[in-house]
Amino acid sequence: MLLRGNKFDVSLCTLAVMLVVIGTLGCAGPYYSHSFKTDWPDAYRASNVLALAPVEVPSDLPKADQAEQFFAFAISEKLRMGGFQVVGPDVYEQTMFEITRERGGSYDVITGKKDEKKFQELQRACLKQLETTTGAKALLQAKVVVVSAPFSGCQASWDGATQSIAHAYLGIFCPIGNMFGKIAAFSLVRSIFG
């Protein structure tokens, strides 16, 4: 009957194929992202020692100094759990201060603005000094940034993360399941120098 070209039979066959495809796709498990899981290059894995720069947080964030300490501690602990030895931000900061003082700073004397080229040279010198004194072969820099996260229903999604916003909405459960908009959220930007 399908071979005769009957419209009804072809449509029925197409519908059956679509249901099988949709059913198969619907059975896929959820994707869980983890913000601290990173594929580390083999060179950094071999050294197993990382220096952590002070975590940058927005200056207008309430209790910014406490937030900086909190994130530095959390990142250090996650790195230790991953098998790394961590040279703390205080050691990096002291070493960078000494090298900056020796070499005359990272600001342009004419414009008064930060000279990125000079700053990168200072970072290289600092990392070389840290490698000599502590064995650190790379520097992990982290920065907390505020982003605008779109939400739908009671879930906000941004930068690969998803979180319930029910507690953020007047401190009660999400009253309307179909509401949408944007909400402020934090993202952690990480980079490795070395």
PDB file of C-alpha atoms in Angstrom:
ATOM      1  CA  MET A   1       0.000   0.000   0.000  1.00  0.00           C
ATOM      2  CA  LEU A   2       2.872   2.405   0.732  1.00  0.00           C
ATOM      3  CA  LEU A   3       4.400   1.685  -2.663  1.00  0.00           C
ATOM      4  CA  ARG A   4       1.296   2.809  -4.543  1.00  0.00           C
ATOM      5  CA  GLY A   5       1.848   6.448  -3.527  1.00  0.00           C
ATOM      6  CA  ASN A   6      -1.252   6.844  -1.440  1.00  0.00           C
ATOM      7  CA  LYS A   7      -0.986  10.261   0.250  1.00  0.00           C
ATOM      8  CA  PHE A   8      -2.487   9.024   3.458  1.00  0.00           C
ATOM      9  CA  ASP A   9       0.018   6.160   3.794  1.00  0.00           C
ATOM     10  CA  VAL A  10       3.057   8.382   3.031  1.00  0.00           C
ATOM     11  CA  SER A  11       1.923  10.940   5.598  1.00  0.00           C
ATOM     12  CA  LEU A  12       1.376   8.209   8.162  1.00  0.00           C
ATOM     13  CA  CYS A  13       4.871   6.837   7.507  1.00  0.00           C
ATOM     14  CA  THR A  14       6.398  10.328   7.806  1.00  0.00           C
ATOM     15  CA  LEU A  15       4.544  10.895  11.073  1.00  0.00           C
ATOM     16  CA  ALA A  16       5.795   7.572  12.448  1.00  0.00           C
ATOM     17  CA  VAL A  17       9.415   8.423  11.558  1.00  0.00           C
ATOM     18  CA  MET A  18       9.083  11.865  13.159  1.00  0.00           C
ATOM     19  CA  LEU A  19       7.685  10.356  16.366  1.00  0.00           C
ATOM     20  CA  VAL A  20      10.582   7.891  16.557  1.00  0.00           C
ATOM     21  CA  VAL A  21      13.134  10.703  16.033  1.00  0.00           C
ATOM     22  CA  ILE A  22      11.489  13.007  18.587  1.00  0.00           C
ATOM     23  CA  GLY A  23      11.160  10.152  21.070  1.00  0.00           C
ATOM     24  CA  THR A  24      14.823   9.263  20.676  1.00  0.00           C
ATOM     25  CA  LEU A  25      15.981  12.871  21.123  1.00  0.00           C
ATOM     26  CA  GLY A  26      13.706  13.309  24.122  1.00  0.00           C
ATOM     27  CA  CYS A  27      15.429  10.430  25.899  1.00  0.00           C
ATOM     28  CA  ALA A  28      18.822  12.155  25.945  1.00  0.00           C
ATOM     29  CA  GLY A  29      20.070  12.849  29.456  1.00  0.00           C
ATOM     30  CA  PRO A  30      20.523  16.396  30.742  1.00  0.00           C
ATOM     31  CA  TYR A  31      23.853  18.166  30.280  1.00  0.00           C
ATOM     32  CA  TYR A  32      25.528  19.217  33.503  1.00  0.00           C
ATOM     33  CA  SER A  33      28.279  21.789  33.268  1.00  0.00           C
ATOM     34  CA  HIS A  34      30.886  22.285  35.947  1.00  0.00           C
ATOM     35  CA  SER A  35      32.531  25.664  36.131  1.00  0.00           C
ATOM     36  CA  PHE A  36      35.760  24.382  37.683  1.00  0.00           C
ATOM     37  CA  LYS A  37      36.401  21.438  35.355  1.00  0.00           C
ATOM     38  CA  THR A  38      38.963  22.521  32.805  1.00  0.00           C
ATOM     39  CA  ASP A  39      41.191  20.571  30.463  1.00  0.00           C
ATOM     40  CA  TRP A  40      44.646  21.608  31.624  1.00  0.00           C
ATOM     41  CA  PRO A  41      47.509  21.509  29.123  1.00  0.00           C
ATOM     42  CA  ASP A  42      50.030  18.749  29.857  1.00  0.00           C
ATOM     43  CA  ALA A  43      52.784  21.275  30.612  1.00  0.00           C
ATOM     44  CA  TYR A  44      50.811  22.650  33.563  1.00  0.00           C
ATOM     45  CA  ARG A  45      49.829  19.171  34.761  1.00  0.00           C
ATOM     46  CA  ALA A  46      53.497  18.147  34.784  1.00  0.00           C
ATOM     47  CA  SER A  47      54.547  21.064  37.000  1.00  0.00           C
ATOM     48  CA  ASN A  48      51.624  20.587  39.390  1.00  0.00           C
ATOM     49  CA  VAL A  49      52.314  24.012  40.982  1.00  0.00           C
ATOM     50  CA  LEU A  50      50.226  27.061  40.090  1.00  0.00           C
ATOM     51  CA  ALA A  51      50.447  30.612  41.397  1.00  0.00           C
ATOM     52  CA  LEU A  52      47.134  32.347  42.017  1.00  0.00           C
ATOM     53  CA  ALA A  53      46.870  36.086  41.425  1.00  0.00           C
ATOM     54  CA  PRO A  54      44.491  38.071  43.648  1.00  0.00           C
ATOM     55  CA  VAL A  55      40.936  37.590  42.397  1.00  0.00           C
ATOM     56  CA  GLU A  56      39.525  40.754  40.840  1.00  0.00           C
ATOM     57  CA  VAL A  57      36.009  41.636  41.987  1.00  0.00           C
ATOM     58  CA  PRO A  58      33.886  44.641  41.008  1.00  0.00           C
ATOM     59  CA  SER A  59      34.682  47.538  43.349  1.00  0.00           C
ATOM     60  CA  ASP A  60      30.992  48.419  43.721  1.00  0.00           C
ATOM     61  CA  LEU A  61      30.174  44.930  44.993  1.00  0.00           C
ATOM     62  CA  PRO A  62      29.059  45.020  48.640  1.00  0.00           C
ATOM     63  CA  LYS A  63      31.817  43.577  50.854  1.00  0.00           C
ATOM     64  CA  ALA A  64      34.212  43.379  47.887  1.00  0.00           C
ATOM     65  CA  ASP A  65      37.221  42.538  50.078  1.00  0.00           C
ATOM     66  CA  GLN A  66      35.387  39.598  51.652  1.00  0.00           C
ATOM     67  CA  ALA A  67      34.238  38.424  48.212  1.00  0.00           C
ATOM     68  CA  GLU A  68      37.837  38.539  46.966  1.00  0.00           C
ATOM     69  CA  GLN A  69      38.997  36.364  49.873  1.00  0.00           C
ATOM     70  CA  PHE A  70      36.051  33.982  49.450  1.00  0.00           C
ATOM     71  CA  PHE A  71      36.701  33.394  45.748  1.00  0.00           C
ATOM     72  CA  ALA A  72      40.475  33.073  46.244  1.00  0.00           C
ATOM     73  CA  PHE A  73      39.885  30.435  48.928  1.00  0.00           C
ATOM     74  CA  ALA A  74      37.291  28.578  46.815  1.00  0.00           C
ATOM     75  CA  ILE A  75      39.542  28.526  43.735  1.00  0.00           C
ATOM     76  CA  SER A  76      42.560  27.408  45.799  1.00  0.00           C
ATOM     77  CA  GLU A  77      40.561  24.565  47.339  1.00  0.00           C
ATOM     78  CA  LYS A  78      39.246  23.375  43.957  1.00  0.00           C
ATOM     79  CA  LEU A  79      42.779  23.415  42.546  1.00  0.00           C
ATOM     80  CA  ARG A  80      44.086  21.448  45.534  1.00  0.00           C
ATOM     81  CA  MET A  81      41.266  18.933  45.095  1.00  0.00           C
ATOM     82  CA  GLY A  82      42.398  18.642  41.460  1.00  0.00           C
ATOM     83  CA  GLY A  83      45.909  17.676  42.567  1.00  0.00           C
ATOM     84  CA  PHE A  84      47.644  21.046  42.236  1.00  0.00           C
ATOM     85  CA  GLN A  85      49.846  22.805  44.749  1.00  0.00           C
ATOM     86  CA  VAL A  86      48.807  26.456  45.000  1.00  0.00           C
ATOM     87  CA  VAL A  87      51.018  29.458  45.650  1.00  0.00           C
ATOM     88  CA  GLY A  88      48.650  31.932  47.284  1.00  0.00           C
ATOM     89  CA  PRO A  89      47.711  35.405  46.080  1.00  0.00           C
ATOM     90  CA  ASP A  90      49.650  37.049  48.907  1.00  0.00           C
ATOM     91  CA  VAL A  91      52.941  35.506  47.689  1.00  0.00           C
ATOM     92  CA  TYR A  92      52.210  36.573  44.098  1.00  0.00           C
ATOM     93  CA  GLU A  93      51.248  40.084  45.232  1.00  0.00           C
ATOM     94  CA  GLN A  94      54.430  40.545  47.296  1.00  0.00           C
ATOM     95  CA  THR A  95      56.654  39.255  44.467  1.00  0.00           C
ATOM     96  CA  MET A  96      54.892  41.444  41.901  1.00  0.00           C
ATOM     97  CA  PHE A  97      55.231  44.488  44.187  1.00  0.00           C
ATOM     98  CA  GLU A  98      58.984  43.958  44.564  1.00  0.00           C
ATOM     99  CA  ILE A  99      59.555  43.466  40.827  1.00  0.00           C
ATOM    100  CA  THR A 100      57.365  46.453  39.940  1.00  0.00           C
ATOM    101  CA  ARG A 101      59.323  48.642  42.360  1.00  0.00           C
ATOM    102  CA  GLU A 102      62.653  47.414  40.942  1.00  0.00           C
ATOM    103  CA  ARG A 103      61.651  48.068  37.334  1.00  0.00           C
ATOM    104  CA  GLY A 104      59.828  51.361  37.700  1.00  0.00           C
ATOM    105  CA  GLY A 105      56.166  50.379  37.463  1.00  0.00           C
ATOM    106  CA  SER A 106      53.752  49.555  34.675  1.00  0.00           C
ATOM    107  CA  TYR A 107      52.267  52.987  33.999  1.00  0.00           C
ATOM    108  CA  ASP A 108      53.211  55.297  31.147  1.00  0.00           C
ATOM    109  CA  VAL A 109      54.923  58.361  32.657  1.00  0.00           C
ATOM    110  CA  ILE A 110      53.414  60.699  30.050  1.00  0.00           C
ATOM    111  CA  THR A 111      49.780  59.535  29.939  1.00  0.00           C
ATOM    112  CA  GLY A 112      49.521  58.039  33.419  1.00  0.00           C
ATOM    113  CA  LYS A 113      47.674  55.049  31.972  1.00  0.00           C
ATOM    114  CA  LYS A 114      48.582  51.413  32.475  1.00  0.00           C
ATOM    115  CA  ASP A 115      50.981  50.212  29.773  1.00  0.00           C
ATOM    116  CA  GLU A 116      49.896  46.648  28.951  1.00  0.00           C
ATOM    117  CA  LYS A 117      53.248  45.785  27.350  1.00  0.00           C
ATOM    118  CA  LYS A 118      55.158  46.858  30.478  1.00  0.00           C
ATOM    119  CA  PHE A 119      52.658  45.035  32.678  1.00  0.00           C
ATOM    120  CA  GLN A 120      53.079  41.788  30.730  1.00  0.00           C
ATOM    121  CA  GLU A 121      56.864  42.094  31.021  1.00  0.00           C
ATOM    122  CA  LEU A 122      56.484  42.555  34.774  1.00  0.00           C
ATOM    123  CA  GLN A 123      54.216  39.499  34.928  1.00  0.00           C
ATOM    124  CA  ARG A 124      56.780  37.407  33.050  1.00  0.00           C
ATOM    125  CA  ALA A 125      59.509  38.521  35.458  1.00  0.00           C
ATOM    126  CA  CYS A 126      57.239  37.819  38.431  1.00  0.00           C
ATOM    127  CA  LEU A 127      56.395  34.337  37.158  1.00  0.00           C
ATOM    128  CA  LYS A 128      60.089  33.627  36.550  1.00  0.00           C
ATOM    129  CA  GLN A 129      60.851  34.687  40.128  1.00  0.00           C
ATOM    130  CA  LEU A 130      57.967  32.563  41.461  1.00  0.00           C
ATOM    131  CA  GLU A 131      59.219  29.572  39.462  1.00  0.00           C
ATOM    132  CA  THR A 132      62.643  29.981  41.042  1.00  0.00           C
ATOM    133  CA  THR A 133      61.352  30.380  44.598  1.00  0.00           C
ATOM    134  CA  THR A 134      58.212  28.208  44.655  1.00  0.00           C
ATOM    135  CA  GLY A 135      58.287  26.025  41.533  1.00  0.00           C
ATOM    136  CA  ALA A 136      55.156  27.617  40.024  1.00  0.00           C
ATOM    137  CA  LYS A 137      55.213  27.344  36.235  1.00  0.00           C
ATOM    138  CA  ALA A 138      51.937  29.150  35.544  1.00  0.00           C
ATOM    139  CA  LEU A 139      49.819  31.955  36.930  1.00  0.00           C
ATOM    140  CA  LEU A 140      46.061  31.612  37.233  1.00  0.00           C
ATOM    141  CA  GLN A 141      44.199  34.907  37.060  1.00  0.00           C
ATOM    142  CA  ALA A 142      40.522  35.073  37.959  1.00  0.00           C
ATOM    143  CA  LYS A 143      38.062  37.914  37.654  1.00  0.00           C
ATOM    144  CA  VAL A 144      34.459  38.073  38.862  1.00  0.00           C
ATOM    145  CA  VAL A 145      32.228  39.925  36.421  1.00  0.00           C
ATOM    146  CA  VAL A 146      28.571  40.864  36.665  1.00  0.00           C
ATOM    147  CA  VAL A 147      26.530  39.728  33.667  1.00  0.00           C
ATOM    148  CA  SER A 148      22.916  40.046  32.641  1.00  0.00           C
ATOM    149  CA  ALA A 149      21.409  36.549  32.742  1.00  0.00           C
ATOM    150  CA  PRO A 150      18.181  35.841  30.873  1.00  0.00           C
ATOM    151  CA  PHE A 151      15.636  33.779  32.781  1.00  0.00           C
ATOM    152  CA  SER A 152      12.497  31.939  31.841  1.00  0.00           C
ATOM    153  CA  GLY A 153      10.162  30.446  34.396  1.00  0.00           C
ATOM    154  CA  CYS A 154      12.317  29.943  37.459  1.00  0.00           C
ATOM    155  CA  GLN A 155      15.623  29.174  35.694  1.00  0.00           C
ATOM    156  CA  ALA A 156      18.351  31.640  34.735  1.00  0.00           C
ATOM    157  CA  SER A 157      21.007  30.522  32.243  1.00  0.00           C
ATOM    158  CA  TRP A 158      24.298  32.273  31.464  1.00  0.00           C
ATOM    159  CA  ASP A 159      27.844  31.346  30.425  1.00  0.00           C
ATOM    160  CA  GLY A 160      27.111  27.609  30.587  1.00  0.00           C
ATOM    161  CA  ALA A 161      25.539  27.760  34.042  1.00  0.00           C
ATOM    162  CA  THR A 162      21.886  27.310  34.998  1.00  0.00           C
ATOM    163  CA  GLN A 163      20.436  28.215  38.366  1.00  0.00           C
ATOM    164  CA  SER A 164      17.030  28.503  39.952  1.00  0.00           C
ATOM    165  CA  ILE A 165      15.979  32.060  40.740  1.00  0.00           C
ATOM    166  CA  ALA A 166      13.026  31.107  42.937  1.00  0.00           C
ATOM    167  CA  HIS A 167      14.837  32.264  46.075  1.00  0.00           C
ATOM    168  CA  ALA A 168      15.800  35.557  44.410  1.00  0.00           C
ATOM    169  CA  TYR A 169      12.216  36.489  43.590  1.00  0.00           C
ATOM    170  CA  LEU A 170      10.812  38.068  46.756  1.00  0.00           C
ATOM    171  CA  GLY A 171      12.220  35.191  48.792  1.00  0.00           C
ATOM    172  CA  ILE A 172       9.363  32.863  47.831  1.00  0.00           C
ATOM    173  CA  PHE A 173       8.771  30.166  45.280  1.00  0.00           C
ATOM    174  CA  CYS A 174       8.455  31.306  41.712  1.00  0.00           C
ATOM    175  CA  PRO A 175       4.832  32.521  41.618  1.00  0.00           C
ATOM    176  CA  ILE A 176       4.366  32.394  37.854  1.00  0.00           C
ATOM    177  CA  GLY A 177       5.917  29.616  35.807  1.00  0.00           C
ATOM    178  CA  ASN A 178       5.885  31.520  32.523  1.00  0.00           C
ATOM    179  CA  MET A 179       7.592  34.757  33.547  1.00  0.00           C
ATOM    180  CA  PHE A 180      10.805  35.810  31.812  1.00  0.00           C
ATOM    181  CA  GLY A 181      13.332  38.634  31.827  1.00  0.00           C
ATOM    182  CA  LYS A 182      16.906  39.326  32.932  1.00  0.00           C
ATOM    183  CA  ILE A 183      18.617  39.185  36.298  1.00  0.00           C
ATOM    184  CA  ALA A 184      22.149  40.096  37.434  1.00  0.00           C
ATOM    185  CA  ALA A 185      24.508  37.147  37.873  1.00  0.00           C
ATOM    186  CA  PHE A 186      28.203  36.528  38.501  1.00  0.00           C
ATOM    187  CA  SER A 187      30.598  34.819  36.118  1.00  0.00           C
ATOM    188  CA  LEU A 188      34.163  33.836  36.866  1.00  0.00           C
ATOM    189  CA  VAL A 189      36.589  34.624  34.053  1.00  0.00           C
ATOM    190  CA  ARG A 190      39.815  32.640  34.304  1.00  0.00           C
ATOM    191  CA  SER A 191      43.029  32.840  32.335  1.00  0.00           C
ATOM    192  CA  ILE A 192      46.371  31.111  32.629  1.00  0.00           C
ATOM    193  CA  PHE A 193      49.586  33.012  32.071  1.00  0.00           C
ATOM    194  CA  GLY A 194      52.819  31.146  31.676  1.00  0.00           C
TER     195      GLY A 194
END
